[in-house]
mmCIF file of C-alpha atoms in Angstrom:
data_model
loop_
_atom_site.group_PDB
_atom_site.id
_atom_site.type_symbol
_atom_site.label_atom_id
_atom_site.label_comp_id
_atom_site.label_asym_id
_atom_site.label_seq_id
_atom_site.Cartn_x
_atom_site.Cartn_y
_atom_site.Cartn_z
ATOM 1 C CA MET A 39 112.558 177.149 -47.085
ATOM 2 C CA ALA A 40 111.232 175.428 -50.168
ATOM 3 C CA SER A 41 111.504 177.201 -53.491
ATOM 4 C CA SER A 42 107.720 176.962 -53.985
ATOM 5 C CA GLN A 43 107.106 179.060 -50.872
ATOM 6 C CA LEU A 44 106.958 182.856 -50.935
ATOM 7 C CA SER A 45 110.380 184.246 -50.025
ATOM 8 C CA PRO A 46 111.270 187.886 -49.197
ATOM 9 C CA SER A 47 112.878 188.298 -52.641
ATOM 10 C CA LYS A 48 109.724 187.039 -54.350
ATOM 11 C CA LEU A 49 107.633 189.336 -52.154
ATOM 12 C CA PHE A 50 109.788 192.302 -53.180
ATOM 13 C CA GLY A 51 109.446 191.335 -56.850
ATOM 14 C CA ALA A 52 105.675 191.104 -56.523
ATOM 15 C CA PHE A 53 105.466 194.573 -54.969
ATOM 16 C CA ALA A 54 107.780 196.007 -57.655
ATOM 17 C CA ILE A 55 105.418 194.698 -60.337
ATOM 18 C CA CYS A 56 102.467 196.156 -58.429
ATOM 19 C CA GLY A 57 104.285 199.535 -58.308
ATOM 20 C CA VAL A 58 104.807 199.534 -62.065
ATOM 21 C CA VAL A 59 101.149 198.647 -62.645
ATOM 22 C CA TRP A 60 100.088 201.344 -60.156
ATOM 23 C CA ALA A 61 102.183 204.002 -61.943
ATOM 24 C CA ALA A 62 100.909 202.962 -65.376
ATOM 25 C CA LEU A 63 97.288 203.080 -64.188
ATOM 26 C CA GLN A 64 97.780 206.514 -62.626
ATOM 27 C CA ALA A 65 99.415 207.812 -65.842
ATOM 28 C CA TYR A 66 96.478 206.532 -67.878
ATOM 29 C CA ILE A 67 93.957 208.208 -65.560
ATOM 30 C CA ILE A 68 95.789 211.561 -65.663
ATOM 31 C CA ASN A 69 96.082 211.348 -69.437
ATOM 32 C CA SER A 70 92.355 210.681 -69.660
ATOM 33 C CA PHE A 71 91.791 214.111 -68.060
ATOM 34 C CA GLY A 72 93.376 215.706 -71.132
ATOM 35 C CA PHE A 73 96.997 216.090 -70.020
ATOM 36 C CA VAL A 74 99.847 215.051 -72.307
ATOM 37 C CA TRP A 75 101.728 211.827 -71.656
ATOM 38 C CA VAL A 76 104.847 213.626 -70.418
ATOM 39 C CA THR A 77 102.844 215.318 -67.675
ATOM 40 C CA ALA A 78 100.942 212.130 -66.861
ATOM 41 C CA LEU A 79 104.104 209.978 -66.713
ATOM 42 C CA THR A 80 106.017 212.514 -64.628
ATOM 43 C CA ASP A 81 103.174 212.771 -62.117
ATOM 44 C CA SER A 82 102.688 209.002 -61.903
ATOM 45 C CA ILE A 83 106.415 208.143 -61.634
ATOM 46 C CA LEU A 84 107.087 210.729 -58.907
ATOM 47 C CA SER A 85 103.965 209.668 -56.990
ATOM 48 C CA ALA A 86 104.920 205.979 -57.351
ATOM 49 C CA LEU A 87 108.446 206.675 -56.068
ATOM 50 C CA LEU A 88 107.106 208.529 -53.029
ATOM 51 C CA LEU A 89 104.637 205.714 -52.390
ATOM 52 C CA SER A 90 107.410 203.132 -52.775
ATOM 53 C CA VAL A 91 109.504 204.881 -50.129
ATOM 54 C CA ALA A 92 106.527 204.897 -47.750
ATOM 55 C CA CYS A 93 105.820 201.219 -48.417
ATOM 56 C CA TRP A 94 109.482 200.374 -47.881
ATOM 57 C CA LEU A 95 109.441 202.187 -44.551
ATOM 58 C CA ILE A 96 106.329 200.384 -43.311
ATOM 59 C CA ASN A 97 107.607 197.025 -44.572
ATOM 60 C CA ASN A 98 111.032 197.498 -43.002
ATOM 61 C CA ASN A 99 109.410 198.518 -39.718
ATOM 62 C CA LEU A 100 107.196 195.426 -39.624
ATOM 63 C CA ARG A 101 110.154 193.181 -40.427
ATOM 64 C CA TYR A 102 111.694 193.955 -37.028
ATOM 65 C CA TYR A 103 108.618 194.903 -35.030
ATOM 66 C CA GLN A 104 105.384 192.958 -34.941
ATOM 67 C CA PRO A 105 102.550 194.928 -33.283
ATOM 68 C CA ASP A 106 100.488 193.315 -30.555
ATOM 69 C CA LYS A 107 96.788 192.729 -31.044
ATOM 70 C CA GLY A 108 95.945 195.836 -29.028
ATOM 71 C CA SER A 109 98.395 198.139 -30.802
ATOM 72 C CA TYR A 110 97.121 197.954 -34.393
ATOM 73 C CA ILE A 111 95.757 201.489 -33.944
ATOM 74 C CA TYR A 112 99.352 202.703 -33.934
ATOM 75 C CA LEU A 113 99.948 200.921 -37.223
ATOM 76 C CA ILE A 114 96.919 202.713 -38.738
ATOM 77 C CA ILE A 115 98.207 206.044 -37.481
ATOM 78 C CA TRP A 116 101.646 205.244 -38.935
ATOM 79 C CA CYS A 117 100.051 204.436 -42.327
ATOM 80 C CA ALA A 118 98.013 207.665 -42.262
ATOM 81 C CA ALA A 119 101.135 209.687 -41.424
ATOM 82 C CA LEU A 120 103.079 208.140 -44.313
ATOM 83 C CA ALA A 121 100.147 208.753 -46.686
ATOM 84 C CA GLY A 122 100.050 212.376 -45.573
ATOM 85 C CA GLY A 123 103.786 212.668 -46.146
ATOM 86 C CA CYS A 124 103.478 211.262 -49.676
ATOM 87 C CA THR A 125 100.646 213.658 -50.521
ATOM 88 C CA ALA A 126 102.479 216.677 -49.083
ATOM 89 C CA ALA A 127 105.685 215.792 -50.940
ATOM 90 C CA ALA A 128 103.764 215.457 -54.215
ATOM 91 C CA ARG A 129 102.024 218.772 -53.510
ATOM 92 C CA TRP A 130 105.374 220.581 -53.220
ATOM 93 C CA LEU A 131 107.501 218.706 -55.759
ATOM 94 C CA LEU A 132 105.186 218.403 -58.781
ATOM 95 C CA PRO A 133 104.691 222.189 -59.227
ATOM 96 C CA LEU A 134 108.470 222.459 -59.745
ATOM 97 C CA PHE A 135 108.054 220.898 -63.204
ATOM 98 C CA ASP A 136 105.915 223.911 -64.335
ATOM 99 C CA PHE A 137 103.202 222.047 -66.242
ATOM 100 C CA GLY A 138 100.893 225.082 -66.263
ATOM 101 C CA GLN A 139 98.065 226.519 -64.181
ATOM 102 C CA VAL A 140 95.529 223.942 -65.350
ATOM 103 C CA TYR A 141 97.686 221.132 -64.022
ATOM 104 C CA LEU A 142 98.232 222.976 -60.736
ATOM 105 C CA ASN A 143 94.463 223.310 -60.318
ATOM 106 C CA PHE A 144 94.066 219.603 -61.079
ATOM 107 C CA LEU A 145 96.793 218.752 -58.571
ATOM 108 C CA GLN A 146 95.175 220.868 -55.866
ATOM 109 C CA GLN A 147 91.742 219.338 -56.424
ATOM 110 C CA SER A 148 93.113 215.764 -56.457
ATOM 111 C CA LEU A 149 95.004 215.948 -53.139
ATOM 112 C CA THR A 150 92.142 214.364 -51.181
ATOM 113 C CA ILE A 151 91.917 211.435 -53.604
ATOM 114 C CA ARG A 152 95.719 211.076 -53.585
ATOM 115 C CA LEU A 153 95.735 211.003 -49.780
ATOM 116 C CA PHE A 154 93.004 208.348 -49.704
ATOM 117 C CA THR A 155 94.585 206.132 -52.378
ATOM 118 C CA ASP A 156 98.046 206.422 -50.785
ATOM 119 C CA PHE A 157 96.556 205.455 -47.428
ATOM 120 C CA LEU A 158 94.881 202.400 -48.991
ATOM 121 C CA ALA A 159 98.088 201.380 -50.775
ATOM 122 C CA ILE A 160 100.260 201.800 -47.679
ATOM 123 C CA GLY A 161 97.659 200.062 -45.522
ATOM 124 C CA TRP A 162 97.521 197.166 -47.978
ATOM 125 C CA MET A 163 101.303 196.945 -47.850
ATOM 126 C CA ALA A 164 101.246 197.010 -44.062
ATOM 127 C CA MET A 165 98.629 194.244 -43.914
ATOM 128 C CA ILE A 166 100.521 191.982 -46.338
ATOM 129 C CA SER A 167 103.844 192.616 -44.589
ATOM 130 C CA ALA A 168 102.371 191.991 -41.135
ATOM 131 C CA LEU A 169 100.864 188.675 -42.250
ATOM 132 C CA PHE A 170 103.997 187.617 -44.124
ATOM 133 C CA TYR A 171 106.465 188.351 -41.329
ATOM 134 C CA SER A 172 104.101 186.939 -38.717
ATOM 135 C CA GLN A 173 103.939 183.639 -40.590
ATOM 136 C CA LEU A 174 107.691 183.753 -41.188
ATOM 137 C CA ASP A 175 108.335 184.230 -37.456
ATOM 138 C CA HIS A 176 105.888 181.434 -36.673
ATOM 139 C CA LYS A 177 107.695 179.068 -39.071
ATOM 140 C CA LYS A 178 111.060 179.966 -37.574
ATOM 141 C CA THR A 179 109.687 179.434 -34.069
ATOM 142 C CA GLU A 180 108.283 176.043 -35.059
ATOM 143 C CA GLN A 181 111.573 175.142 -36.700
ATOM 144 C CA ARG A 182 113.516 176.093 -33.576
ATOM 145 C CA LYS A 183 111.050 174.129 -31.459
ATOM 146 C CA THR A 184 111.391 171.087 -33.721
ATOM 147 C CA GLU A 185 115.181 171.319 -33.651
ATOM 148 C CA ALA A 186 115.166 171.693 -29.858
ATOM 149 C CA GLU A 187 112.884 168.668 -29.498
ATOM 150 C CA LYS A 188 115.103 166.667 -31.847
ATOM 151 C CA LEU A 189 118.208 167.627 -29.867
ATOM 152 C CA ALA A 190 116.480 166.673 -26.618
ATOM 153 C CA ARG A 191 115.296 163.393 -28.123
ATOM 154 C CA ASP A 192 118.752 162.589 -29.504
ATOM 155 C CA ALA A 193 120.315 163.437 -26.156
ATOM 156 C CA GLU A 194 117.896 161.155 -24.324
ATOM 157 C CA LEU A 195 118.468 158.370 -26.852
ATOM 158 C CA TYR A 196 122.205 158.804 -26.397
ATOM 159 C CA ASN A 197 121.858 158.616 -22.616
ATOM 160 C CA LEU A 198 119.765 155.472 -22.905
ATOM 161 C CA ARG A 199 122.354 153.922 -25.197
ATOM 162 C CA GLN A 200 125.195 154.865 -22.854
ATOM 163 C CA GLN A 201 123.431 153.224 -19.917
ATOM 164 C CA LEU A 202 123.491 149.888 -21.711
ATOM 165 C CA GLN A 203 127.266 149.563 -21.708
ATOM 166 C CA PRO A 204 127.997 149.947 -17.953
ATOM 167 C CA HIS A 205 124.922 147.876 -17.122
ATOM 168 C CA PHE A 206 126.327 144.902 -19.010
ATOM 169 C CA LEU A 207 130.007 145.709 -18.603
ATOM 170 C CA PHE A 208 129.985 145.494 -14.799
ATOM 171 C CA ASN A 209 128.427 142.022 -14.901
ATOM 172 C CA SER A 210 130.968 140.831 -17.468
ATOM 173 C CA LEU A 211 133.932 142.202 -15.518
ATOM 174 C CA ASN A 212 132.681 140.526 -12.344
ATOM 175 C CA SER A 213 132.446 137.229 -14.226
ATOM 176 C CA ILE A 214 135.939 137.672 -15.672
ATOM 177 C CA ASN A 215 137.273 138.361 -12.177
ATOM 178 C CA ALA A 216 135.635 135.170 -10.912
ATOM 179 C CA LEU A 217 137.077 133.092 -13.768
ATOM 180 C CA ILE A 218 140.658 134.371 -13.578
ATOM 181 C CA GLY A 219 141.558 132.228 -10.578
ATOM 182 C CA PHE A 220 140.381 128.779 -11.667
ATOM 183 C CA LYS A 221 139.555 129.110 -15.384
ATOM 184 C CA PRO A 222 142.082 131.556 -16.864
ATOM 185 C CA ASP A 223 141.519 130.311 -20.427
ATOM 186 C CA GLN A 224 137.810 131.069 -20.234
ATOM 187 C CA ALA A 225 138.559 134.445 -18.648
ATOM 188 C CA ARG A 226 140.930 135.253 -21.517
ATOM 189 C CA LYS A 227 138.297 134.139 -24.039
ATOM 190 C CA MET A 228 135.669 136.252 -22.341
ATOM 191 C CA ILE A 229 137.941 139.312 -22.455
ATOM 192 C CA HIS A 230 138.363 138.893 -26.228
ATOM 193 C CA GLN A 231 134.617 138.439 -26.667
ATOM 194 C CA LEU A 232 133.907 141.492 -24.535
ATOM 195 C CA SER A 233 136.398 143.494 -26.596
ATOM 196 C CA ASP A 234 134.668 142.448 -29.834
ATOM 197 C CA PHE A 235 131.263 143.301 -28.378
ATOM 198 C CA LEU A 236 132.305 146.764 -27.214
ATOM 199 C CA ARG A 237 134.042 147.453 -30.537
ATOM 200 C CA GLY A 238 130.815 146.581 -32.343
ATOM 201 C CA THR A 239 128.877 148.798 -29.964
ATOM 202 C CA LEU A 240 131.108 151.775 -30.789
ATOM 203 C CA LYS A 241 130.499 151.213 -34.505
ATOM 204 C CA LYS A 242 126.754 151.335 -33.876
ATOM 205 C CA ASP A 243 126.820 154.579 -31.869
ATOM 206 C CA ASP A 244 126.020 156.728 -34.909
ATOM 207 C CA GLN A 245 123.442 154.344 -36.372
ATOM 208 C CA LEU A 246 119.814 154.884 -35.496
ATOM 209 C CA LEU A 247 118.428 151.927 -37.452
ATOM 210 C CA VAL A 248 120.197 148.707 -38.465
ATOM 211 C CA SER A 249 119.112 145.551 -40.220
ATOM 212 C CA LEU A 250 117.901 142.600 -38.153
ATOM 213 C CA SER A 251 120.732 140.420 -39.470
ATOM 214 C CA ASP A 252 123.338 142.952 -38.222
ATOM 215 C CA GLU A 253 121.559 143.254 -34.892
ATOM 216 C CA LEU A 254 121.481 139.466 -34.436
ATOM 217 C CA GLN A 255 125.150 139.213 -35.376
ATOM 218 C CA HIS A 256 125.989 141.741 -32.675
ATOM 219 C CA LEU A 257 123.619 140.015 -30.248
ATOM 220 C CA ASN A 258 125.486 136.729 -30.759
ATOM 221 C CA LEU A 259 128.647 138.385 -29.396
ATOM 222 C CA TYR A 260 126.727 139.235 -26.251
ATOM 223 C CA LEU A 261 125.271 135.719 -25.972
ATOM 224 C CA GLU A 262 128.711 134.126 -26.335
ATOM 225 C CA ILE A 263 129.886 136.181 -23.358
ATOM 226 C CA GLU A 264 126.844 135.177 -21.322
ATOM 227 C CA LYS A 265 127.377 131.507 -22.212
ATOM 228 C CA VAL A 266 130.882 131.731 -20.774
ATOM 229 C CA ARG A 267 129.342 133.137 -17.578
ATOM 230 C CA PHE A 268 126.552 130.576 -17.243
ATOM 231 C CA GLY A 269 128.010 127.602 -19.099
ATOM 232 C CA HIS A 270 125.613 124.835 -20.117
ATOM 233 C CA ARG A 271 122.794 126.439 -18.134
ATOM 234 C CA LEU A 272 122.152 128.983 -20.896
ATOM 235 C CA GLN A 273 120.715 127.760 -24.185
ATOM 236 C CA THR A 274 119.396 129.988 -26.961
ATOM 237 C CA GLU A 275 117.098 129.451 -29.915
ATOM 238 C CA ILE A 276 117.011 132.074 -32.678
ATOM 239 C CA SER A 277 114.590 131.651 -35.557
ATOM 240 C CA CYS A 278 113.627 134.349 -38.054
ATOM 241 C CA ASP A 279 111.727 134.325 -41.314
ATOM 242 C CA GLY A 280 113.846 134.662 -44.417
ATOM 243 C CA ASN A 281 112.035 137.897 -45.283
ATOM 244 C CA CYS A 282 112.967 139.788 -42.132
ATOM 245 C CA GLY A 283 116.761 139.703 -42.376
ATOM 246 C CA GLU A 284 116.864 143.151 -44.006
ATOM 247 C CA ALA A 285 114.099 144.608 -41.821
ATOM 248 C CA LEU A 286 115.206 147.640 -39.842
ATOM 249 C CA LEU A 287 115.086 148.202 -36.098
ATOM 250 C CA PRO A 288 116.799 150.544 -33.621
ATOM 251 C CA SER A 289 120.375 149.466 -32.973
ATOM 252 C CA MET A 290 121.158 147.750 -29.669
ATOM 253 C CA LEU A 291 117.448 147.147 -29.040
ATOM 254 C CA LEU A 292 117.511 143.385 -28.489
ATOM 255 C CA GLN A 293 120.441 143.165 -26.074
ATOM 256 C CA PRO A 294 118.648 144.648 -23.017
ATOM 257 C CA LEU A 295 115.589 142.487 -23.752
ATOM 258 C CA VAL A 296 117.689 139.324 -23.895
ATOM 259 C CA GLU A 297 119.594 140.437 -20.801
ATOM 260 C CA ASN A 298 116.261 140.828 -19.021
ATOM 261 C CA ALA A 299 115.251 137.323 -20.155
ATOM 262 C CA ILE A 300 118.529 135.840 -18.894
ATOM 263 C CA LYS A 301 118.193 137.668 -15.591
ATOM 264 C CA PHE A 302 114.717 136.338 -14.802
ATOM 265 C CA GLY A 303 115.361 132.970 -16.384
ATOM 266 C CA LEU A 304 118.682 131.973 -14.807
ATOM 267 C CA TYR A 305 119.326 134.015 -11.674
ATOM 268 C CA ASP A 306 116.898 132.088 -9.476
ATOM 269 C CA THR A 307 117.504 128.568 -10.747
ATOM 270 C CA THR A 308 120.366 126.101 -11.205
ATOM 271 C CA GLU A 309 118.745 124.257 -14.094
ATOM 272 C CA ALA A 310 119.332 124.767 -17.804
ATOM 273 C CA VAL A 311 117.216 127.493 -19.331
ATOM 274 C CA THR A 312 116.417 128.182 -22.981
ATOM 275 C CA VAL A 313 115.885 131.744 -24.157
ATOM 276 C CA SER A 314 114.109 131.866 -27.519
ATOM 277 C CA ILE A 315 114.114 134.727 -30.018
ATOM 278 C CA ARG A 316 111.709 134.662 -32.948
ATOM 279 C CA GLY A 317 111.251 137.228 -35.704
ATOM 280 C CA GLU A 318 108.758 137.621 -38.522
ATOM 281 C CA ILE A 319 107.272 140.234 -40.844
ATOM 282 C CA GLU A 320 103.544 140.861 -40.509
ATOM 283 C CA ASP A 321 101.488 143.793 -41.865
ATOM 284 C CA GLN A 322 104.509 146.065 -42.444
ATOM 285 C CA TYR A 323 105.819 145.364 -38.929
ATOM 286 C CA LEU A 324 108.893 143.489 -37.806
ATOM 287 C CA ILE A 325 107.618 141.441 -34.857
ATOM 288 C CA ILE A 326 110.187 140.005 -32.461
ATOM 289 C CA MET A 327 109.201 137.690 -29.618
ATOM 290 C CA ILE A 328 111.597 136.889 -26.769
ATOM 291 C CA GLN A 329 110.603 134.163 -24.305
ATOM 292 C CA ASN A 330 112.205 132.755 -21.176
ATOM 293 C CA PRO A 331 110.971 130.415 -18.449
ATOM 294 C CA TYR A 332 110.705 131.703 -14.907
ATOM 295 C CA ASP A 333 109.800 130.421 -11.482
ATOM 296 C CA PRO A 334 106.759 132.344 -10.199
ATOM 297 C CA LYS A 335 107.790 131.514 -6.618
ATOM 298 C CA THR A 336 111.105 133.334 -6.847
ATOM 299 C CA SER A 337 110.662 135.745 -9.757
ATOM 300 C CA ARG A 338 108.394 138.741 -10.190
ATOM 301 C CA PRO A 339 108.567 139.368 -13.947
ATOM 302 C CA ARG A 340 105.624 141.759 -14.052
ATOM 303 C CA LYS A 341 107.260 144.179 -11.650
ATOM 304 C CA GLY A 342 110.896 143.499 -12.414
ATOM 305 C CA THR A 343 111.018 145.363 -15.682
ATOM 306 C CA GLY A 344 113.895 147.559 -14.467
ATOM 307 C CA PHE A 345 116.014 149.526 -16.903
ATOM 308 C CA GLY A 346 115.921 146.890 -19.654
ATOM 309 C CA LEU A 347 112.251 146.897 -20.604
ATOM 310 C CA SER A 348 111.494 150.482 -19.599
ATOM 311 C CA GLY A 349 114.540 151.733 -21.520
ATOM 312 C CA VAL A 350 113.486 149.840 -24.651
ATOM 313 C CA GLN A 351 109.933 151.142 -24.415
ATOM 314 C CA ARG A 352 111.217 154.692 -23.994
ATOM 315 C CA ARG A 353 113.513 154.358 -27.023
ATOM 316 C CA LEU A 354 110.644 153.070 -29.161
ATOM 317 C CA TYR A 355 108.519 156.029 -28.135
ATOM 318 C CA LEU A 356 111.279 158.557 -28.863
ATOM 319 C CA ILE A 357 111.923 157.100 -32.327
ATOM 320 C CA PHE A 358 108.395 156.217 -33.447
ATOM 321 C CA ALA A 359 106.246 158.395 -31.105
ATOM 322 C CA ARG A 360 104.135 155.382 -30.115
ATOM 323 C CA ASN A 361 103.582 153.615 -26.797
ATOM 324 C CA ASP A 362 101.984 150.463 -28.214
ATOM 325 C CA LEU A 363 105.057 148.855 -29.764
ATOM 326 C CA MET A 364 106.015 146.659 -26.797
ATOM 327 C CA GLU A 365 104.020 144.296 -24.624
ATOM 328 C CA THR A 366 104.827 141.629 -22.054
ATOM 329 C CA HIS A 367 102.970 138.532 -20.894
ATOM 330 C CA ALA A 368 103.573 135.964 -18.172
ATOM 331 C CA ASN A 369 101.672 132.696 -18.726
ATOM 332 C CA ASP A 370 102.414 129.074 -17.818
ATOM 333 C CA ASN A 371 105.786 129.962 -16.279
ATOM 334 C CA ILE A 372 106.863 131.585 -19.552
ATOM 335 C CA PHE A 373 107.635 135.292 -19.704
ATOM 336 C CA THR A 374 107.145 136.776 -23.175
ATOM 337 C CA THR A 375 108.265 140.136 -24.524
ATOM 338 C CA ILE A 376 106.905 141.218 -27.918
ATOM 339 C CA ILE A 377 108.097 144.255 -29.809
ATOM 340 C CA LYS A 378 106.747 145.593 -33.116
ATOM 341 C CA ILE A 379 108.958 147.741 -35.317
ATOM 342 C CA PRO A 380 107.170 149.679 -38.099
ATOM 343 C CA GLN A 381 108.849 149.232 -41.472
ATOM 344 C CA LEU A 382 108.498 152.700 -42.980
#
């Protein structure tokens, strides 16, 4: 809780000051009726102490029990009972100080006013306490809800991240298995590249946002593995503005998009295919465009979004709470994926 907000200790201090002011005002009023200051101060201090005990009781009760909307009548009855107790205690304790018959007559005649003022004071305390603890409970509930949502979001992000590794790892292991028999050197090279890629992935597990330059460096490890798999058939073009190297984006965001581009660009053709990646900064957004050619007769890019695109879109929503940060187009045998990353 911020220091500028009202805390229970500050609330207690405020009520203590109010009690002192209340006692001083009561002493002044009694003195104005012609009684000496000793009598006035004794009466006011004892009355203030009794009232403080009643206020503490009602405050402590409301700290652990918040009445329902239909049970405020019980709170009023509880305040009236405490006010009656304060008045009765004053009626029996103050005569013990033996301030004379005139004071006893004054005390007897003022019991109704004392009961009414005590009821108002205790009721005011009850109202303030009820509002304070109600708001405090509401803040704690909202905080717990926010923390629960954050935990759920982090868990879902973690699950999405964990799905990336097996999705790509199985393909790489299958390719390594195919290369072992007739191209052992390439298989060995691919194993080293896969090891470097997975090591980099582990380093990124605790990073929510990374710079574009770091993301592209990690992406190059993935592309080198894919180039071993597909040979000369896979070509890549990466071009980014000089200003966007330090721009931030969610870690491991580009790899599933590029994997999707390779899947729809190379799986249904034997020709060479170029996958292009372009990045630029525009209006406080990092805009990344990934393009790949496809054969409309054998590919269905609009429906084949699979885990790659849907997982990326879900991650963007969980991090930025927006559904408009990714779009796809298929025109002139070119499939385009565009993502926009807000630069906060």
